């Protein structure tokens, strides 16, 4: 089975937990990612000739396994990793970690346990990349990105700058146009990041670039990063994303740029992406700006000494080819701050290099909460450019812990709006250079040009005074009236045409029903969750039913997403970007794992089952006690791709219904037992003597014991007489026995003699048992005894139901297990597409439509209630209440 992202993420985070306590959160990444990198390279390249990496004996992950549990495991791991780095000329290129570091990992047994535990986690078969070569690059690279994000979150302000949120990286990658370049003979396009961090922005941008006939990217990547350890992370990131030829150099870009040409100037690049440190106060370290040998500030001016935003900006302009394109993330202040920055900004605007600006939400980046912007630079045909396309996406986000985060729909909306230059009120528009330079003196502050739509309804003083609903409130529900114009007349009636005042025409509690039962609303709802969804479903069916080793999952979801945006563009209830979000969220949650598995293993993987076994103790190769699966004791199972729920509902619905009826019966009996216990477990309760020590349950043993104890209290004269007869029989006193029989008429109803007329011992004992059965319980105990018997009967019924459930579940398990093995490829495709993927998305869409309708109904209700009582009515009611209170106080003797 191929690696699943979700499982890989879970295992790697488990590795982090091994380090908690001694290692700083910002250092988790170094240990865990170095091991992840080493494991990946070792699995992929060990034993391969002419491979990208050399994995020799003594320098593979197998050697780490052999070192596990040894007293000197930390030292052994360091030696193995050092040999690998030397063999591949990577010494100094990766983060500097030592697995023999007592300051971070402890000493003695603590260090041995931590390091051995880390190795054991990476031994897990779920992350065996030898068998995952078809999909490993995307899986491992994305896992690396995920963990860079998690580490940035934990590191906070101290080290958050090494990571650009992937959502922002993806936007920049699409906006700079790198996906539109063409392959040219002898031309290798270049992509650069002067503040590369861990390389995620470079990688996302390179991913957008086309490939040549051999499947190789036609773009070469180059990065520079100030901190060597972070540069090491970038190098690993390149390799794990199958971009090992990417180059990363360490050094201060502004003071000592590592990429220069043969003439001592800055090397020129076709594309540049960058997220530099915001408002860098130390940008002049190692540089005298007025004597900058790279002439980056010539013609623009020198940025402020304590704010390096424009120093980085001008570095990009200088390092960009004459037709180059760039995407830069900078704090929002660069768009409007004055003094020297205003001078620089106007000079840049005069050259018309800026093609677009995207205002982002605040609190998006790790290490800072200030709002930022993406500035898109395009030197190609800049002199003919007439203006700048602006987007204000500052309100488009979701809360994610203590940070804000762009949703999938936010990303796609920005990209589609920018690419197609769509004007959306309150969100985007084209601004001419004349408007910026002549009318606004070079100020690029986004809110100056894009005014947000205020959808709050103003309070109407006249309506508060006189009553009635103003038309402006009703017009705010235009979305509803466009779907069903007659609804407006059905819900509201005009009472003052001169002033456009309305009243509610129906009762407030009827609003939701009237809206949901409206024929036009029903038709629109049906159109969106059925017709529009079916249209999209039919378009994407072939691509999802024919996934193979050549399928590119990222291109696949891209095409699915673009198509769903188009097909739901006509929807009136749902926003097509909301529907896009449902698809992308499900893709990230589950669907992408399925696609990667199918890509690696084919649709045959739909027959595979994952078992959960009980654990047993065993010894590992070092003699250490460990827990392993006991394959003779299966606890549960689940389909690797197709859940057992789907199999049960599709093929064994009758059996499932019967099982569910048994489960419901058992639950009902359990609730009845609980009710009986709660009613009779008080101080004088009839079941109190059978309760456990905690007083919250009745063990079966307690119940039976108490019943027997009460039965022993049964008494009657006839029992005493028969007991005496047995004693006399044993003593041989037949004459005394005859006297007792003659004196007790009740004894004549019992068979005490044999056929020959003599007393029989067996007859006497049977008579005693019959007498006991017929004995009368003392009235004091009867009620308790009957309550115990009722509880016992109910408990017996519950036990029988539970046994039936167990037997039925076992039968269903056997049927389902057998069915997995019998599934045809066509059945697997049908179950995946119709019963899993599409069923989930359709459910999301239906739920969302219902939420929209509920929201609209709530808004109608609020509008109707807003002016329900006039100020005069409220004052009169207040006066009446005040008078009643005053009168009551006076009756109690209070006067004033």
mmCIF file of C-alpha atoms in Angstrom, residues 546-749:
data_model
loop_
_atom_site.group_PDB
_atom_site.id
_atom_site.type_symbol
_atom_site.label_atom_id
_atom_site.label_comp_id
_atom_site.label_asym_id
_atom_site.label_seq_id
_atom_site.Cartn_x
_atom_site.Cartn_y
_atom_site.Cartn_z
ATOM 1 C CA UNK A 546 -8.978 6.326 -15.181
ATOM 2 C CA UNK A 547 -6.207 7.306 -12.745
ATOM 3 C CA UNK A 548 -2.900 5.625 -13.571
ATOM 4 C CA UNK A 549 0.844 5.988 -13.003
ATOM 5 C CA UNK A 550 0.973 8.893 -15.466
ATOM 6 C CA UNK A 551 -1.665 10.881 -13.562
ATOM 7 C CA UNK A 552 -0.387 14.079 -11.972
ATOM 8 C CA UNK A 553 -2.529 14.493 -8.824
ATOM 9 C CA UNK A 554 -1.855 18.226 -8.566
ATOM 10 C CA UNK A 555 -2.880 18.807 -12.174
ATOM 11 C CA UNK A 556 -5.905 16.573 -11.638
ATOM 12 C CA UNK A 557 -7.274 18.562 -8.692
ATOM 13 C CA UNK A 558 -6.488 21.765 -10.514
ATOM 14 C CA UNK A 559 -8.665 20.704 -13.469
ATOM 15 C CA UNK A 560 -11.438 19.440 -11.165
ATOM 16 C CA UNK A 561 -11.425 22.752 -9.310
ATOM 17 C CA UNK A 562 -11.510 24.971 -12.389
ATOM 18 C CA UNK A 563 -14.386 22.930 -13.799
ATOM 19 C CA UNK A 564 -16.471 23.160 -10.618
ATOM 20 C CA UNK A 565 -15.971 26.939 -10.558
ATOM 21 C CA UNK A 566 -17.287 27.185 -14.104
ATOM 22 C CA UNK A 567 -20.230 24.850 -13.606
ATOM 23 C CA UNK A 568 -21.473 26.583 -10.446
ATOM 24 C CA UNK A 569 -20.992 30.100 -11.774
ATOM 25 C CA UNK A 570 -24.727 30.350 -12.491
ATOM 26 C CA UNK A 571 -25.754 29.255 -8.982
ATOM 27 C CA UNK A 572 -27.876 31.818 -7.130
ATOM 28 C CA UNK A 573 -27.884 30.318 -3.658
ATOM 29 C CA UNK A 574 -24.310 29.077 -3.380
ATOM 30 C CA UNK A 575 -21.190 31.030 -4.249
ATOM 31 C CA UNK A 576 -19.163 28.980 -6.726
ATOM 32 C CA UNK A 577 -16.013 29.618 -4.664
ATOM 33 C CA UNK A 578 -17.742 28.053 -1.648
ATOM 34 C CA UNK A 579 -18.377 24.923 -3.707
ATOM 35 C CA UNK A 580 -14.747 25.013 -4.842
ATOM 36 C CA UNK A 581 -13.773 25.121 -1.163
ATOM 37 C CA UNK A 582 -15.809 21.966 -0.446
ATOM 38 C CA UNK A 583 -13.923 20.127 -3.180
ATOM 39 C CA UNK A 584 -10.465 21.313 -2.133
ATOM 40 C CA UNK A 585 -11.087 20.697 1.557
ATOM 41 C CA UNK A 586 -12.204 17.147 0.844
ATOM 42 C CA UNK A 587 -9.217 16.695 -1.449
ATOM 43 C CA UNK A 588 -6.837 17.741 1.324
ATOM 44 C CA UNK A 589 -8.691 15.694 3.917
ATOM 45 C CA UNK A 590 -9.090 12.374 2.128
ATOM 46 C CA UNK A 591 -9.414 12.362 -1.645
ATOM 47 C CA UNK A 592 -5.782 13.106 -2.460
ATOM 48 C CA UNK A 593 -4.676 10.105 -0.377
ATOM 49 C CA UNK A 594 -6.991 7.923 -2.446
ATOM 50 C CA UNK A 595 -5.659 9.312 -5.723
ATOM 51 C CA UNK A 596 -2.013 8.823 -4.708
ATOM 52 C CA UNK A 597 -2.759 5.240 -3.627
ATOM 53 C CA UNK A 598 -4.507 4.470 -6.937
ATOM 54 C CA UNK A 599 -1.660 6.112 -8.874
ATOM 55 C CA UNK A 600 0.826 3.829 -7.117
ATOM 56 C CA UNK A 601 -1.184 0.593 -6.787
ATOM 57 C CA UNK A 602 -4.084 0.866 -9.238
ATOM 58 C CA UNK A 603 -7.784 0.404 -8.502
ATOM 59 C CA UNK A 604 -6.909 -3.053 -7.141
ATOM 60 C CA UNK A 605 -6.117 -1.181 -3.923
ATOM 61 C CA UNK A 606 -9.890 -0.948 -3.428
ATOM 62 C CA UNK A 607 -9.825 -4.615 -2.404
ATOM 63 C CA UNK A 608 -7.169 -4.085 0.246
ATOM 64 C CA UNK A 609 -8.008 -4.263 3.937
ATOM 65 C CA UNK A 610 -6.191 -2.752 6.890
ATOM 66 C CA UNK A 611 -6.367 -4.816 10.065
ATOM 67 C CA UNK A 612 -5.998 -3.770 13.694
ATOM 68 C CA UNK A 613 -4.595 -6.558 15.853
ATOM 69 C CA UNK A 614 -4.190 -7.057 19.554
ATOM 70 C CA UNK A 615 -0.659 -6.423 20.824
ATOM 71 C CA UNK A 616 1.726 -8.930 22.374
ATOM 72 C CA UNK A 617 5.192 -8.611 23.859
ATOM 73 C CA UNK A 618 8.252 -9.651 21.853
ATOM 74 C CA UNK A 619 11.989 -9.004 21.603
ATOM 75 C CA UNK A 620 13.587 -6.861 18.895
ATOM 76 C CA UNK A 621 16.915 -7.534 17.188
ATOM 77 C CA UNK A 622 18.725 -6.011 20.152
ATOM 78 C CA UNK A 623 16.886 -8.095 22.729
ATOM 79 C CA UNK A 624 14.755 -5.122 23.840
ATOM 80 C CA UNK A 625 11.167 -5.819 24.824
ATOM 81 C CA UNK A 626 8.698 -4.356 22.328
ATOM 82 C CA UNK A 627 5.033 -4.742 21.440
ATOM 83 C CA UNK A 628 4.091 -6.310 18.111
ATOM 84 C CA UNK A 629 0.839 -7.246 16.389
ATOM 85 C CA UNK A 630 -0.667 -10.592 17.342
ATOM 86 C CA UNK A 631 -2.044 -11.584 13.942
ATOM 87 C CA UNK A 632 -4.072 -14.388 15.520
ATOM 88 C CA UNK A 633 -6.245 -11.835 17.341
ATOM 89 C CA UNK A 634 -7.877 -9.342 14.985
ATOM 90 C CA UNK A 635 -9.631 -6.486 16.814
ATOM 91 C CA UNK A 636 -11.096 -4.696 13.806
ATOM 92 C CA UNK A 637 -10.602 -4.009 10.117
ATOM 93 C CA UNK A 638 -11.257 -1.258 7.591
ATOM 94 C CA UNK A 639 -10.984 -0.957 3.847
ATOM 95 C CA UNK A 640 -7.790 0.782 2.753
ATOM 96 C CA UNK A 641 -9.658 2.828 0.133
ATOM 97 C CA UNK A 642 -13.316 1.902 0.468
ATOM 98 C CA UNK A 643 -14.756 2.032 3.967
ATOM 99 C CA UNK A 644 -16.628 -0.969 5.283
ATOM 100 C CA UNK A 645 -19.653 1.322 5.794
ATOM 101 C CA UNK A 646 -19.931 1.692 2.025
ATOM 102 C CA UNK A 647 -19.613 -2.066 1.458
ATOM 103 C CA UNK A 648 -22.254 -2.793 4.115
ATOM 104 C CA UNK A 649 -24.742 -0.284 2.741
ATOM 105 C CA UNK A 650 -24.196 -1.254 -0.887
ATOM 106 C CA UNK A 651 -24.267 -5.068 -0.594
ATOM 107 C CA UNK A 652 -25.662 -6.063 2.816
ATOM 108 C CA UNK A 653 -28.332 -3.472 3.554
ATOM 109 C CA UNK A 654 -30.890 -6.036 4.812
ATOM 110 C CA UNK A 655 -28.387 -7.604 7.192
ATOM 111 C CA UNK A 656 -27.255 -4.163 8.333
ATOM 112 C CA UNK A 657 -30.835 -3.088 9.038
ATOM 113 C CA UNK A 658 -31.427 -6.218 11.125
ATOM 114 C CA UNK A 659 -28.219 -5.597 13.041
ATOM 115 C CA UNK A 660 -29.146 -1.991 13.658
ATOM 116 C CA UNK A 661 -32.551 -3.087 14.960
ATOM 117 C CA UNK A 662 -30.797 -5.362 17.445
ATOM 118 C CA UNK A 663 -28.488 -2.541 18.461
ATOM 119 C CA UNK A 664 -31.463 -0.218 18.946
ATOM 120 C CA UNK A 665 -33.228 -2.889 21.002
ATOM 121 C CA UNK A 666 -30.155 -3.344 23.193
ATOM 122 C CA UNK A 667 -29.843 0.417 23.650
ATOM 123 C CA UNK A 668 -33.524 0.648 24.611
ATOM 124 C CA UNK A 669 -33.142 -2.177 27.132
ATOM 125 C CA UNK A 670 -30.037 -0.480 28.532
ATOM 126 C CA UNK A 671 -31.932 2.777 28.985
ATOM 127 C CA UNK A 672 -34.793 0.886 30.665
ATOM 128 C CA UNK A 673 -32.309 -0.781 33.040
ATOM 129 C CA UNK A 674 -30.782 2.619 33.779
ATOM 130 C CA UNK A 675 -34.217 4.054 34.451
ATOM 131 C CA UNK A 676 -35.122 1.165 36.781
ATOM 132 C CA UNK A 677 -31.835 1.558 38.634
ATOM 133 C CA UNK A 678 -32.144 5.349 38.940
ATOM 134 C CA UNK A 679 -35.722 5.110 40.215
ATOM 135 C CA UNK A 680 -34.916 2.452 42.835
ATOM 136 C CA UNK A 681 -31.385 3.308 43.975
ATOM 137 C CA UNK A 682 -32.197 5.998 46.539
ATOM 138 C CA UNK A 683 -31.980 5.517 50.297
ATOM 139 C CA UNK A 684 -35.289 3.635 50.309
ATOM 140 C CA UNK A 685 -34.984 2.230 46.788
ATOM 141 C CA UNK A 686 -35.927 -1.390 46.112
ATOM 142 C CA UNK A 687 -32.630 -2.116 44.289
ATOM 143 C CA UNK A 688 -30.272 -0.420 46.726
ATOM 144 C CA UNK A 689 -29.067 -3.699 48.275
ATOM 145 C CA UNK A 690 -27.814 -4.932 44.882
ATOM 146 C CA UNK A 691 -25.819 -1.807 43.942
ATOM 147 C CA UNK A 692 -22.030 -1.870 43.613
ATOM 148 C CA UNK A 693 -19.778 0.034 46.018
ATOM 149 C CA UNK A 694 -19.907 3.220 43.915
ATOM 150 C CA UNK A 695 -23.679 3.053 43.795
ATOM 151 C CA UNK A 696 -23.834 3.510 40.007
ATOM 152 C CA UNK A 697 -24.414 -0.041 38.786
ATOM 153 C CA UNK A 698 -25.815 -3.469 39.622
ATOM 154 C CA UNK A 699 -23.345 -6.321 38.986
ATOM 155 C CA UNK A 700 -25.002 -9.578 38.019
ATOM 156 C CA UNK A 701 -23.380 -11.355 40.966
ATOM 157 C CA UNK A 702 -24.857 -8.811 43.397
ATOM 158 C CA UNK A 703 -28.273 -9.209 41.793
ATOM 159 C CA UNK A 704 -28.313 -13.010 42.031
ATOM 160 C CA UNK A 705 -26.977 -12.981 45.592
ATOM 161 C CA UNK A 706 -29.700 -10.591 46.758
ATOM 162 C CA UNK A 707 -32.455 -12.650 45.080
ATOM 163 C CA UNK A 708 -31.211 -15.848 46.777
ATOM 164 C CA UNK A 709 -31.001 -14.093 50.103
ATOM 165 C CA UNK A 710 -34.628 -12.988 49.872
ATOM 166 C CA UNK A 711 -35.755 -16.426 48.731
ATOM 167 C CA UNK A 712 -34.150 -17.892 51.860
ATOM 168 C CA UNK A 713 -36.572 -15.791 53.907
ATOM 169 C CA UNK A 714 -39.614 -17.688 52.593
ATOM 170 C CA UNK A 715 -41.375 -19.568 55.464
ATOM 171 C CA UNK A 716 -44.478 -21.782 55.969
ATOM 172 C CA UNK A 717 -45.736 -24.444 58.448
ATOM 173 C CA UNK A 718 -45.782 -27.167 55.840
ATOM 174 C CA UNK A 719 -42.060 -26.633 55.094
ATOM 175 C CA UNK A 720 -41.291 -27.135 58.801
ATOM 176 C CA UNK A 721 -43.419 -30.304 58.931
ATOM 177 C CA UNK A 722 -41.802 -31.849 55.827
ATOM 178 C CA UNK A 723 -38.366 -30.972 57.191
ATOM 179 C CA UNK A 724 -39.358 -32.774 60.475
ATOM 180 C CA UNK A 725 -40.618 -35.775 58.472
ATOM 181 C CA UNK A 726 -37.223 -36.112 56.741
ATOM 182 C CA UNK A 727 -35.464 -36.012 60.102
ATOM 183 C CA UNK A 728 -37.830 -38.701 61.528
ATOM 184 C CA UNK A 729 -37.415 -40.840 58.380
ATOM 185 C CA UNK A 730 -33.658 -40.794 58.838
ATOM 186 C CA UNK A 731 -34.205 -41.772 62.534
ATOM 187 C CA UNK A 732 -36.639 -44.566 61.566
ATOM 188 C CA UNK A 733 -39.540 -43.113 63.611
ATOM 189 C CA UNK A 734 -42.369 -44.052 61.268
ATOM 190 C CA UNK A 735 -45.078 -43.833 63.927
ATOM 191 C CA UNK A 736 -44.165 -40.240 64.754
ATOM 192 C CA UNK A 737 -44.291 -39.458 61.029
ATOM 193 C CA UNK A 738 -47.833 -40.826 60.815
ATOM 194 C CA UNK A 739 -48.937 -38.595 63.693
ATOM 195 C CA UNK A 740 -47.582 -35.481 61.972
ATOM 196 C CA UNK A 741 -49.279 -36.377 58.653
ATOM 197 C CA UNK A 742 -52.626 -36.936 60.379
ATOM 198 C CA UNK A 743 -52.375 -33.638 62.302
ATOM 199 C CA UNK A 744 -51.578 -31.462 59.238
ATOM 200 C CA UNK A 745 -54.290 -31.563 56.621
ATOM 201 C CA UNK A 746 -52.116 -29.471 54.165
ATOM 202 C CA UNK A 747 -49.619 -32.361 53.959
ATOM 203 C CA UNK A 748 -52.276 -34.488 52.208
ATOM 204 C CA UNK A 749 -51.740 -32.374 49.035
#
